[in-house]
PDB file of C-alpha atoms and ligand atoms in Angstrom:
ATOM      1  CA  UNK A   6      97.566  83.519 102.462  1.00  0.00           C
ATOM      2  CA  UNK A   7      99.206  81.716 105.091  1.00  0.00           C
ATOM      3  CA  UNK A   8      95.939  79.202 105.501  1.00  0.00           C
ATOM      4  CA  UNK A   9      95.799  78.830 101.702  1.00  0.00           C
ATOM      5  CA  UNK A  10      99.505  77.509 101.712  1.00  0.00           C
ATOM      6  CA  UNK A  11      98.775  75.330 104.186  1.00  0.00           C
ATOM      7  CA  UNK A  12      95.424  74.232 103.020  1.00  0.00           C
ATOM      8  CA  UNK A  13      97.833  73.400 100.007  1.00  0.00           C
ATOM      9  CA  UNK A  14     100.041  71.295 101.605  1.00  0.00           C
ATOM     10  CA  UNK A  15      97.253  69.083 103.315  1.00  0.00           C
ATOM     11  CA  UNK A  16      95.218  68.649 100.662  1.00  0.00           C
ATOM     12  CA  UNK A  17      97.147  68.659  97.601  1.00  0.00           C
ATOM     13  CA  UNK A  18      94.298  68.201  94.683  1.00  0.00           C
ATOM     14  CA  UNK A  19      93.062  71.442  96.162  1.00  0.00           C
ATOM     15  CA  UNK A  20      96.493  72.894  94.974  1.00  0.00           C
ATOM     16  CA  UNK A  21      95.490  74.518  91.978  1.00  0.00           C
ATOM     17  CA  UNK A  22      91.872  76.017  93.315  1.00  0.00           C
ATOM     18  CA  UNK A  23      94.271  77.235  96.290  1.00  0.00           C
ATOM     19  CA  UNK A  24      96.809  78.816  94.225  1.00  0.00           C
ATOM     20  CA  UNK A  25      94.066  80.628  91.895  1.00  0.00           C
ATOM     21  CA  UNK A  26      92.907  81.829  95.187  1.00  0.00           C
ATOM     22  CA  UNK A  27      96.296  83.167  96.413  1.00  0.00           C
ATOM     23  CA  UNK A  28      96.898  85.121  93.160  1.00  0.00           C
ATOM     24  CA  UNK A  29      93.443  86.572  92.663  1.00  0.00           C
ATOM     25  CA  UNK A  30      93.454  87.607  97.132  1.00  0.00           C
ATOM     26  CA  UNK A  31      96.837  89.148  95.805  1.00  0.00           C
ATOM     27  CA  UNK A  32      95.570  91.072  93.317  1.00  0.00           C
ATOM     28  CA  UNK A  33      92.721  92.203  95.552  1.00  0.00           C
ATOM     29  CA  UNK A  34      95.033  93.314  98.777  1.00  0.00           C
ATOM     30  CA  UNK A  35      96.963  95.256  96.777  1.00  0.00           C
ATOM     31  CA  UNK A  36      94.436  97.796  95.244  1.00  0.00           C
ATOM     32  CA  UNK A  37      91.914  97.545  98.225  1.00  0.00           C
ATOM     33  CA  UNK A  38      95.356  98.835 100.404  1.00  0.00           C
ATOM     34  CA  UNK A  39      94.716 102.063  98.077  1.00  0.00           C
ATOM     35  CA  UNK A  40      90.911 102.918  98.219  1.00  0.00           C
ATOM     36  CA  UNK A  41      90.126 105.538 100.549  1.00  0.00           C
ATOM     37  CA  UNK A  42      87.863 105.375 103.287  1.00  0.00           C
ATOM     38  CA  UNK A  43      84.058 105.977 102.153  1.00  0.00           C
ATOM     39  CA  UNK A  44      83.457 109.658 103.046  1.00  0.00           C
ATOM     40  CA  UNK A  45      79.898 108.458 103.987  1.00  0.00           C
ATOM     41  CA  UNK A  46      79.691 107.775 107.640  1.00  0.00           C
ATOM     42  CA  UNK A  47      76.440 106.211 108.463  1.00  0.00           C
ATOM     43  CA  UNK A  48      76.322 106.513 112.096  1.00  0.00           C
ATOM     44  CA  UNK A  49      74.153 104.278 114.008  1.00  0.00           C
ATOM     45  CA  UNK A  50      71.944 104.142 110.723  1.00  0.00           C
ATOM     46  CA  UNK A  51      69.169 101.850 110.394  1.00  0.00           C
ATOM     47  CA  UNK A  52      68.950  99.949 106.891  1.00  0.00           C
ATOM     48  CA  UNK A  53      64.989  99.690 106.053  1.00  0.00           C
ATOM     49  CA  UNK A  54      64.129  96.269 106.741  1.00  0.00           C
ATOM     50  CA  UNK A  55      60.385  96.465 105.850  1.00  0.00           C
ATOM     51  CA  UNK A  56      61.491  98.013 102.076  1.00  0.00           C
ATOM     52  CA  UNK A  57      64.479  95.288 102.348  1.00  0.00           C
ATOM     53  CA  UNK A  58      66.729  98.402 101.175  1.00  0.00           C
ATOM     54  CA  UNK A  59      70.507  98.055 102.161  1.00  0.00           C
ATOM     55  CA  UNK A  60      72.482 101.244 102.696  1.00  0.00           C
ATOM     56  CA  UNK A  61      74.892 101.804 100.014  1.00  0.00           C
ATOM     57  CA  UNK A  62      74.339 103.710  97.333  1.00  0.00           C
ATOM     58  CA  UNK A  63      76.586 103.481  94.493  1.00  0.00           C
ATOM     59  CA  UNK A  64      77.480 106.714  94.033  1.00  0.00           C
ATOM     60  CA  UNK A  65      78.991 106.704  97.738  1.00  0.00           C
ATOM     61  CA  UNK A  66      81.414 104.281  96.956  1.00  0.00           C
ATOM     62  CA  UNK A  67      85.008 105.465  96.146  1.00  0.00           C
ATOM     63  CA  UNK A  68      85.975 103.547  93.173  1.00  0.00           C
ATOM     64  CA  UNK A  69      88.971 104.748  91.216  1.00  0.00           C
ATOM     65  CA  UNK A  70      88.457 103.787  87.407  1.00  0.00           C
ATOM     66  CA  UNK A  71      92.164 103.091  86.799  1.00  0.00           C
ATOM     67  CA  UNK A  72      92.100 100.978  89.978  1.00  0.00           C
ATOM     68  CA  UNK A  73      89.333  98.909  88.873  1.00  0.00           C
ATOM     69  CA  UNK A  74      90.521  98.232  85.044  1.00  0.00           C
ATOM     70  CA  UNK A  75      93.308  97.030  86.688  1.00  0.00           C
ATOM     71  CA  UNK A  76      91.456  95.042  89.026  1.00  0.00           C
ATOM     72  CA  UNK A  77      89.520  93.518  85.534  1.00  0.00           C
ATOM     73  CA  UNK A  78      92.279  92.951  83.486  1.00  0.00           C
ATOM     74  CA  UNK A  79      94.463  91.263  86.500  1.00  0.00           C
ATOM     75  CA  UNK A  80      90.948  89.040  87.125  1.00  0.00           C
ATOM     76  CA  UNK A  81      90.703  87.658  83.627  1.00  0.00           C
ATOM     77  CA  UNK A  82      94.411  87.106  83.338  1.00  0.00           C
ATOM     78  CA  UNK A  83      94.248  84.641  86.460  1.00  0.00           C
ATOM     79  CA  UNK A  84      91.234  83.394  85.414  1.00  0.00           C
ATOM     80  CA  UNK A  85      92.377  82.527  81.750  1.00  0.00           C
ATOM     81  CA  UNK A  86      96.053  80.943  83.401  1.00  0.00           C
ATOM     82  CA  UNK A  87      94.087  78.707  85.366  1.00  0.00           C
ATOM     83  CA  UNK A  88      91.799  78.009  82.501  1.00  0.00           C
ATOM     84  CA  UNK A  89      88.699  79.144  83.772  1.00  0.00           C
ATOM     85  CA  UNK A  90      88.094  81.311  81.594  1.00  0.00           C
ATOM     86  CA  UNK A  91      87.966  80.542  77.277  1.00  0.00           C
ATOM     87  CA  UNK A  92      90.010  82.455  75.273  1.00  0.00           C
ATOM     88  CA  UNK A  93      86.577  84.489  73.523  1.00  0.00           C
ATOM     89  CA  UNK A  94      85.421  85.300  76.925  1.00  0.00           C
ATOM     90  CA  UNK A  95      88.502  86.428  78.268  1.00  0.00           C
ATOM     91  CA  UNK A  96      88.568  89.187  74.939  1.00  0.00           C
ATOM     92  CA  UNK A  97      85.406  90.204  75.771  1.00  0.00           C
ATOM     93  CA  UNK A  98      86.217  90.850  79.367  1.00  0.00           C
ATOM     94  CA  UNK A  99      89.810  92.797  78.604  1.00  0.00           C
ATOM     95  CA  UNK A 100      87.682  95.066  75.401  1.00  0.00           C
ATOM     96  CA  UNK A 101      85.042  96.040  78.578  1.00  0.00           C
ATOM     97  CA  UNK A 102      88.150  96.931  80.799  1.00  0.00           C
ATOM     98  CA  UNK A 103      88.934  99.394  77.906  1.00  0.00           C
ATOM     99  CA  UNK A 104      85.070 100.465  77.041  1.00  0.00           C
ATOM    100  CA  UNK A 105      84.156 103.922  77.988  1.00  0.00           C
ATOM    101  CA  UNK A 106      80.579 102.633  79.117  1.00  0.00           C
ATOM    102  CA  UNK A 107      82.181 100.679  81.934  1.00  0.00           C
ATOM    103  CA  UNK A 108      80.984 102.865  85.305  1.00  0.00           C
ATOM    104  CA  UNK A 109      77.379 102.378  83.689  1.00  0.00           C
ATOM    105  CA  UNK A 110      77.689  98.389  83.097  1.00  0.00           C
ATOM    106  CA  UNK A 111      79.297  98.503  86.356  1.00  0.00           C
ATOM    107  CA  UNK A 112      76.187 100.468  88.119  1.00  0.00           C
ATOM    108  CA  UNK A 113      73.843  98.506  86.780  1.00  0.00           C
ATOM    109  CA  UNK A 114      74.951  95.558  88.342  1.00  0.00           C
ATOM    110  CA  UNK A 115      75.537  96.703  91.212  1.00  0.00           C
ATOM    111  CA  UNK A 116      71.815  98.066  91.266  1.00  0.00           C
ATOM    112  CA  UNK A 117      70.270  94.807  89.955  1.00  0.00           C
ATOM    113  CA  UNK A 118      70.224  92.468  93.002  1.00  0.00           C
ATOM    114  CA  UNK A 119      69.967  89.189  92.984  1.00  0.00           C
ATOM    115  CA  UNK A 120      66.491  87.604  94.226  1.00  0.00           C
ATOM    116  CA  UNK A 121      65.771  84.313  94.131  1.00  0.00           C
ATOM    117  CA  UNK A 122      62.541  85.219  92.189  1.00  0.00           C
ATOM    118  CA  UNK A 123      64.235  86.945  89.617  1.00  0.00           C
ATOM    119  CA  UNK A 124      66.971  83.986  89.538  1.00  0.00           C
ATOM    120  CA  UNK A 125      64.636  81.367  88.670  1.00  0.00           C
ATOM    121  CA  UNK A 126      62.325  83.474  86.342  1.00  0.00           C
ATOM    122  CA  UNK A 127      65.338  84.297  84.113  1.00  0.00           C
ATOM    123  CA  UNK A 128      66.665  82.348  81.431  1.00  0.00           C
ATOM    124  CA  UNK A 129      70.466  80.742  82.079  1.00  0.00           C
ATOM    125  CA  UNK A 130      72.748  83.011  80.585  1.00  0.00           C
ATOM    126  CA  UNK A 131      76.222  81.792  80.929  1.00  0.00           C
ATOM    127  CA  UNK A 132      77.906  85.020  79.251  1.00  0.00           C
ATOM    128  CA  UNK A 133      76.235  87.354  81.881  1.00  0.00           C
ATOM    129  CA  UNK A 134      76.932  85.186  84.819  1.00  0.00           C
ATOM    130  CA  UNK A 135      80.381  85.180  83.896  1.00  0.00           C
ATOM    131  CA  UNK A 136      80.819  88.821  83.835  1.00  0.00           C
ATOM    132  CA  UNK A 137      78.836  89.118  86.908  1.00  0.00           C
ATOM    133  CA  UNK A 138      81.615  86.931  88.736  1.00  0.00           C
ATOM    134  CA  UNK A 139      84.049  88.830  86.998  1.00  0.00           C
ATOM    135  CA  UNK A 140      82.701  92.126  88.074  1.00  0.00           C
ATOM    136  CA  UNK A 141      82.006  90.932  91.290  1.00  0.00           C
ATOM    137  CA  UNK A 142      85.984  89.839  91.942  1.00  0.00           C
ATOM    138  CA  UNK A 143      86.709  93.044  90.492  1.00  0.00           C
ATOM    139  CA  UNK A 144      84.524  95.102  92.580  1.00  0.00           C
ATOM    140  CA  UNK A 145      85.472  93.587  95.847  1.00  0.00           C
ATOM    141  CA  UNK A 146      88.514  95.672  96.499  1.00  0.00           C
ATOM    142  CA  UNK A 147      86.332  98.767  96.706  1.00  0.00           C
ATOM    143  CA  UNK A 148      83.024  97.237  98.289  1.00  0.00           C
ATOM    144  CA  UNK A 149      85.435  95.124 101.342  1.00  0.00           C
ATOM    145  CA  UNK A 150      86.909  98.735 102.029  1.00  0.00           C
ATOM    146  CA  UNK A 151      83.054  99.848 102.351  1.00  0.00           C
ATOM    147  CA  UNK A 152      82.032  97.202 104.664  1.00  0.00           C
ATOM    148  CA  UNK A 153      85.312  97.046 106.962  1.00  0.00           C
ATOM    149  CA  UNK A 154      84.388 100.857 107.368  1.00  0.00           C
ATOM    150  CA  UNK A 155      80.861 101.062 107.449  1.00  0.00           C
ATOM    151  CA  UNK A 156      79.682  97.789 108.575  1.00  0.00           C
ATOM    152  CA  UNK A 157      80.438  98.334 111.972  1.00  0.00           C
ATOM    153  CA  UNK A 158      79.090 101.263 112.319  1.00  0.00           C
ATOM    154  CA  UNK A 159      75.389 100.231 111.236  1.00  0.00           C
ATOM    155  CA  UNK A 160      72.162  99.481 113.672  1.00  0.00           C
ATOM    156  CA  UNK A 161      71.246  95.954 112.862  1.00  0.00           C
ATOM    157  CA  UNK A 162      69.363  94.745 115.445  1.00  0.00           C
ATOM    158  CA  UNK A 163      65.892  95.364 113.244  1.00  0.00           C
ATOM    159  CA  UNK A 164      67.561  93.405 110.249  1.00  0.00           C
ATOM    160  CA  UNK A 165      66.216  90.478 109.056  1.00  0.00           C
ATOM    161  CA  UNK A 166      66.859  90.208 105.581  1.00  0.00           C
ATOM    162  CA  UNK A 167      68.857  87.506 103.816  1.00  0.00           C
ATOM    163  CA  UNK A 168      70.743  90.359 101.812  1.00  0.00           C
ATOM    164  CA  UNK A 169      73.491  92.183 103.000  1.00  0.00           C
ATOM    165  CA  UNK A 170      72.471  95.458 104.747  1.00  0.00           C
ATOM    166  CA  UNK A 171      75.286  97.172 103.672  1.00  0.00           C
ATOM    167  CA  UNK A 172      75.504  96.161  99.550  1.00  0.00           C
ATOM    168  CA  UNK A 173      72.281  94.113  99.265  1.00  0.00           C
ATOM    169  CA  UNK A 174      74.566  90.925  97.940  1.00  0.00           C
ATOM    170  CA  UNK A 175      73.777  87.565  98.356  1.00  0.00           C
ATOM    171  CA  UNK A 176      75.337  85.440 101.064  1.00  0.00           C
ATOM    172  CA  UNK A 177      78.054  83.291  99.429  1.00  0.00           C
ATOM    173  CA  UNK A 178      78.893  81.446 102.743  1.00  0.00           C
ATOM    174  CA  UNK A 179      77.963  81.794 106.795  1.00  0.00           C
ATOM    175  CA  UNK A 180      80.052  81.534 109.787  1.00  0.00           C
ATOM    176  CA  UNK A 181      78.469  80.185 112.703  1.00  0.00           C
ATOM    177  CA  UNK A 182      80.156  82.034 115.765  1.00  0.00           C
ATOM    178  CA  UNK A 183      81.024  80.920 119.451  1.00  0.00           C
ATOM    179  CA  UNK A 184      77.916  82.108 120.632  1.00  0.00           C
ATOM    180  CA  UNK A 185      76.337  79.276 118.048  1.00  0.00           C
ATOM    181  CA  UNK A 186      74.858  82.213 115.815  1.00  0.00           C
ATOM    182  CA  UNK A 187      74.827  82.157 112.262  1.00  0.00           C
ATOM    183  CA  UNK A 188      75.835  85.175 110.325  1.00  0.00           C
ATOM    184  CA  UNK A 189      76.010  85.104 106.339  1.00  0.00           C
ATOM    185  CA  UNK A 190      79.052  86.994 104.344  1.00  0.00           C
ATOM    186  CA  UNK A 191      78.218  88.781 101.486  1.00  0.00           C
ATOM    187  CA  UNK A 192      79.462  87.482  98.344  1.00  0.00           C
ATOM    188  CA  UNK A 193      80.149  90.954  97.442  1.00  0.00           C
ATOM    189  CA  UNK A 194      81.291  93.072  99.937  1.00  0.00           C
ATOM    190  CA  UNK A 195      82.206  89.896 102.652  1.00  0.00           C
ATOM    191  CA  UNK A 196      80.597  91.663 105.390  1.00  0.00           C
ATOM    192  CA  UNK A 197      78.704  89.532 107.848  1.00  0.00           C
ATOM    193  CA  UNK A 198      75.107  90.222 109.180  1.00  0.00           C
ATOM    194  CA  UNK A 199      73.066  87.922 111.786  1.00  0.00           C
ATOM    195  CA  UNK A 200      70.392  85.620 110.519  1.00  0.00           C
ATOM    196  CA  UNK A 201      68.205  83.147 111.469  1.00  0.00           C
ATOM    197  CA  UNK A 202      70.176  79.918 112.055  1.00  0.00           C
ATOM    198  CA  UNK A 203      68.278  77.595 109.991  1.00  0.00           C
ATOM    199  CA  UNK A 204      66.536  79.520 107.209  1.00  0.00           C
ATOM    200  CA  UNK A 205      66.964  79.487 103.530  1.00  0.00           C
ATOM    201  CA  UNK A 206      68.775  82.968 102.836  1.00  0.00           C
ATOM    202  CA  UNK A 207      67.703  82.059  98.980  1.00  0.00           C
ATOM    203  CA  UNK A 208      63.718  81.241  99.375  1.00  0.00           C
ATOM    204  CA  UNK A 209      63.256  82.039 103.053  1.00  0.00           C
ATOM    205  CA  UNK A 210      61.935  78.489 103.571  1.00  0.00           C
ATOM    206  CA  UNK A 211      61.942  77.783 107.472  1.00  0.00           C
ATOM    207  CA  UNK A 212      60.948  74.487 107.144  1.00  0.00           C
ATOM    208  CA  UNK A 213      63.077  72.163 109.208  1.00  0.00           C
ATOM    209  CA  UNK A 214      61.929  69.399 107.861  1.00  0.00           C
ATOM    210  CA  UNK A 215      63.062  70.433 104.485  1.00  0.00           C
ATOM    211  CA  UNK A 216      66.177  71.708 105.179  1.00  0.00           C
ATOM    212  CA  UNK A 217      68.812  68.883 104.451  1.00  0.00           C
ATOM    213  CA  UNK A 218      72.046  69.491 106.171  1.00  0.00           C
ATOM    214  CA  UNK A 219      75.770  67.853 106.729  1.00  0.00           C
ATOM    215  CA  UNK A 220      79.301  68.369 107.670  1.00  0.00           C
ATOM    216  CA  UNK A 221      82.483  67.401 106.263  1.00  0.00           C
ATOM    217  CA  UNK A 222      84.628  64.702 107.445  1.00  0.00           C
ATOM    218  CA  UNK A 223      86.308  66.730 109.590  1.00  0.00           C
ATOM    219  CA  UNK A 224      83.676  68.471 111.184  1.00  0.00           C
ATOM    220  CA  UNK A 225      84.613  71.980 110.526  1.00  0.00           C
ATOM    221  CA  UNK A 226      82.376  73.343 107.510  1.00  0.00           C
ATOM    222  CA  UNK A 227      78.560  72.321 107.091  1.00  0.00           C
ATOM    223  CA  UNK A 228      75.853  72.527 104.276  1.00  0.00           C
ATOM    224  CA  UNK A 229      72.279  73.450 104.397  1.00  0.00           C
ATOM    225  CA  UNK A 230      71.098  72.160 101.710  1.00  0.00           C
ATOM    226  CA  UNK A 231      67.287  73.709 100.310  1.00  0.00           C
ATOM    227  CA  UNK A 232      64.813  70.973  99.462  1.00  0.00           C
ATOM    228  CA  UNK A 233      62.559  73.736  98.476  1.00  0.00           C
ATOM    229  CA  UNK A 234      64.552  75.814  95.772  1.00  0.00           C
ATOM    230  CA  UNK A 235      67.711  73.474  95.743  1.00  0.00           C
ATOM    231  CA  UNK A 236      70.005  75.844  96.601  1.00  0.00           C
ATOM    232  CA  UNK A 237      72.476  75.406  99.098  1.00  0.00           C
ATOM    233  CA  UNK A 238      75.297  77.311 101.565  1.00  0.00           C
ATOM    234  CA  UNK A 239      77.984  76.128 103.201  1.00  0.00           C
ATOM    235  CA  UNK A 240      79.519  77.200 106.418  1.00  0.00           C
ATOM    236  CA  UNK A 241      82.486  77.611 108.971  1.00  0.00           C
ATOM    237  CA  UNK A 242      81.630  76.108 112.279  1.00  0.00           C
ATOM    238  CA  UNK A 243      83.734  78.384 114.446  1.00  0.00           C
ATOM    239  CA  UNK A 244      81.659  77.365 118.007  1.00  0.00           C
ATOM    240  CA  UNK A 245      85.228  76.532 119.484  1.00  0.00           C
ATOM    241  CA  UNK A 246      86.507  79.806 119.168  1.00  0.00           C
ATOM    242  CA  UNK A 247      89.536  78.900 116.698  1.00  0.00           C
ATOM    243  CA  UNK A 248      89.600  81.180 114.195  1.00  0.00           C
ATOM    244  CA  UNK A 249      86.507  83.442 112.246  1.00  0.00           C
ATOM    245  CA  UNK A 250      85.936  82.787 108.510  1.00  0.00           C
ATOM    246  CA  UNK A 251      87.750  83.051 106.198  1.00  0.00           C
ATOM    247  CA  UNK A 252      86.135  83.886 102.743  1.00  0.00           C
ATOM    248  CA  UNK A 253      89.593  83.305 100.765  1.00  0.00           C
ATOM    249  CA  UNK A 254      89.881  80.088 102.438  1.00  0.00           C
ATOM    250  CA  UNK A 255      87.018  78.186 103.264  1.00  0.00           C
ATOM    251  CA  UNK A 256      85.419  78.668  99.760  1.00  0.00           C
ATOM    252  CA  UNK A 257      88.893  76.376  98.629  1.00  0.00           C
ATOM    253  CA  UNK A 258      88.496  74.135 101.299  1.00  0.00           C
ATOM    254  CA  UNK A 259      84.998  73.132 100.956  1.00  0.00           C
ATOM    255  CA  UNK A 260      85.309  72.374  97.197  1.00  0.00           C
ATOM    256  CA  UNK A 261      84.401  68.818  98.035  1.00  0.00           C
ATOM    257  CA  UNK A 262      81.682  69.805  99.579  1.00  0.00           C
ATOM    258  CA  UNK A 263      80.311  71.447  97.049  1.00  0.00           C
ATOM    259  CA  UNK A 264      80.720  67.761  95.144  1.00  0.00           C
ATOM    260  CA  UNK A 265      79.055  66.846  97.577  1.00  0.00           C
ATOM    261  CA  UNK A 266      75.905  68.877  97.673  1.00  0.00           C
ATOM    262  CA  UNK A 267      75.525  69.126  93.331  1.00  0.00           C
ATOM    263  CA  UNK A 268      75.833  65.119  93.259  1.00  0.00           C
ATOM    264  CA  UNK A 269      72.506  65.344  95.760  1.00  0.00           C
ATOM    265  CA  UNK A 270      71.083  67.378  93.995  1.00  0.00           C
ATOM    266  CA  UNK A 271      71.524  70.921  95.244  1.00  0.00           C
ATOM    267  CA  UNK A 272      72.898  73.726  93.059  1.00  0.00           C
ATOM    268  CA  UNK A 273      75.220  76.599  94.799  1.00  0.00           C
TER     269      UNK A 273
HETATM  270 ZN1  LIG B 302      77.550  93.294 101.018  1.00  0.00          ZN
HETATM  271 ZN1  LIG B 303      65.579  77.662  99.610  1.00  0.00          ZN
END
């Protein structure tokens, strides 16, 4: 929160991103400081890396249904405040928060992961992606509790996979570490896994030559842009030791690098 005030400050035409940011990270602290702890332990457990399987299952983790209408209804509000959301999509979203069938919409996306294959085979379908990022805001209360307490506790060292071994989410960002590693955050559950430092995590293209990549002005966040599928991910350069990522933050700050990467081309 701190870091998003000040990223406010120092960059004031990130003021309004920033201050969606602080309300929605409100929103978020407030029911995650009431999920219980997974009662799933996972000891020194291995995700499969050959079947690409994370660990999770959805039954193991402890969503309360109150908690997580709230979480929907206090999404679309801050969406639809900072206009992000239109006024027919935002009913929609508040009528699921009410629907009985919720836990199963809520499964199944959970269940249906996101592979590049299946990204680029399917036809754009705004509504759905909306409600994805809504459910995915809404979820993240529940699935960060999972991965602060099970995370750590997994064997990794046989994982390879650009999905998270915990949640099998995409990686919405990457933190490269002191030790010049580069670990991606899940855009679900923001838990961090090692990866191969110049991969695609979207096609798995290894190609130097056809990975494209740049840093701000400042140094402090870079892009690796795809020239295969035209995707691209941004990330924290923490090799000084400063501070680690910040999901909350460095999404805000690196708006205009996103600008940066859809005027070449590239789409996030
Ligand atoms: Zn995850
Ligand atoms: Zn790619």
């Amino acid at each position: 929160m701190r870091e998003l005030r000040e990223l406010k400050n120092a960059q004031p035409d990130l003021a309004t991103a920033a201050d969606m940011q602080i309300e929605l990270l409100g929103a978020q602290r407030r029911v995650q400081s009431r999920v219980p702890l997974p009662s799933a332990t996972f000891d020194r457990r291995k995700p499969d890396n050959a079947r690409c399987s994370p660990v999770l299952q959805f039954k193991d983790i402890p969503i309360d249904w109150t908690d997580f209408r709230l979480m929907i209804r206090q999404t679309a509000d801050i969406l639809r405040r900072f206009e992000t959301l239109e006024q027919p999509d935002y009913d929609r979203i508040q009528a699921l928060a009410r629907d009985g069938q919720i836990e199963a919409v809520v499964a199944s996306w959970y269940e249906t992961t996101m592979t590049p294959a299946r990204r680029q085979s399917d036809e754009p379908n705004p509504e759905k992606e909306l409600l994805d990022q809504v459910l995915l805001l809404a979820m993240r209360p529940f699935l960060a509790r999972c991965a602060e307490a099970l995370l750590p506790r997994l064997e990794l060292s046989d994982w390879h996979q650009p999905r998270c071994p915990l949640c099998g989410g995409e990686p919405e960002f990457a933190f490269i570490n002191p030790a010049a590693e580069r670990l991606l955050i899940c855009s679900r559950c923001t838990g961090q896994w090692r990866y191969d430092p110049i991969t695609c995590p979207y096609c798995e293209n290894s190609d130097r030559s056809r990975i494209t990549s740049f840093t701000s002005r400042d140094g402090r966040y870079r892009i690796y842009a795809c020239d295969e599928c035209h995707r691209y991910l941004k990330a924290f350069d923490g090799r000084d030791g400063s501070r680690p990522a910040l999901l909350a933050v460095d999404s805000i700050a690196t708006l205009p690098l996103d600008a940066a990467a859809i005027q070449r081309g590239y789409n996030s």
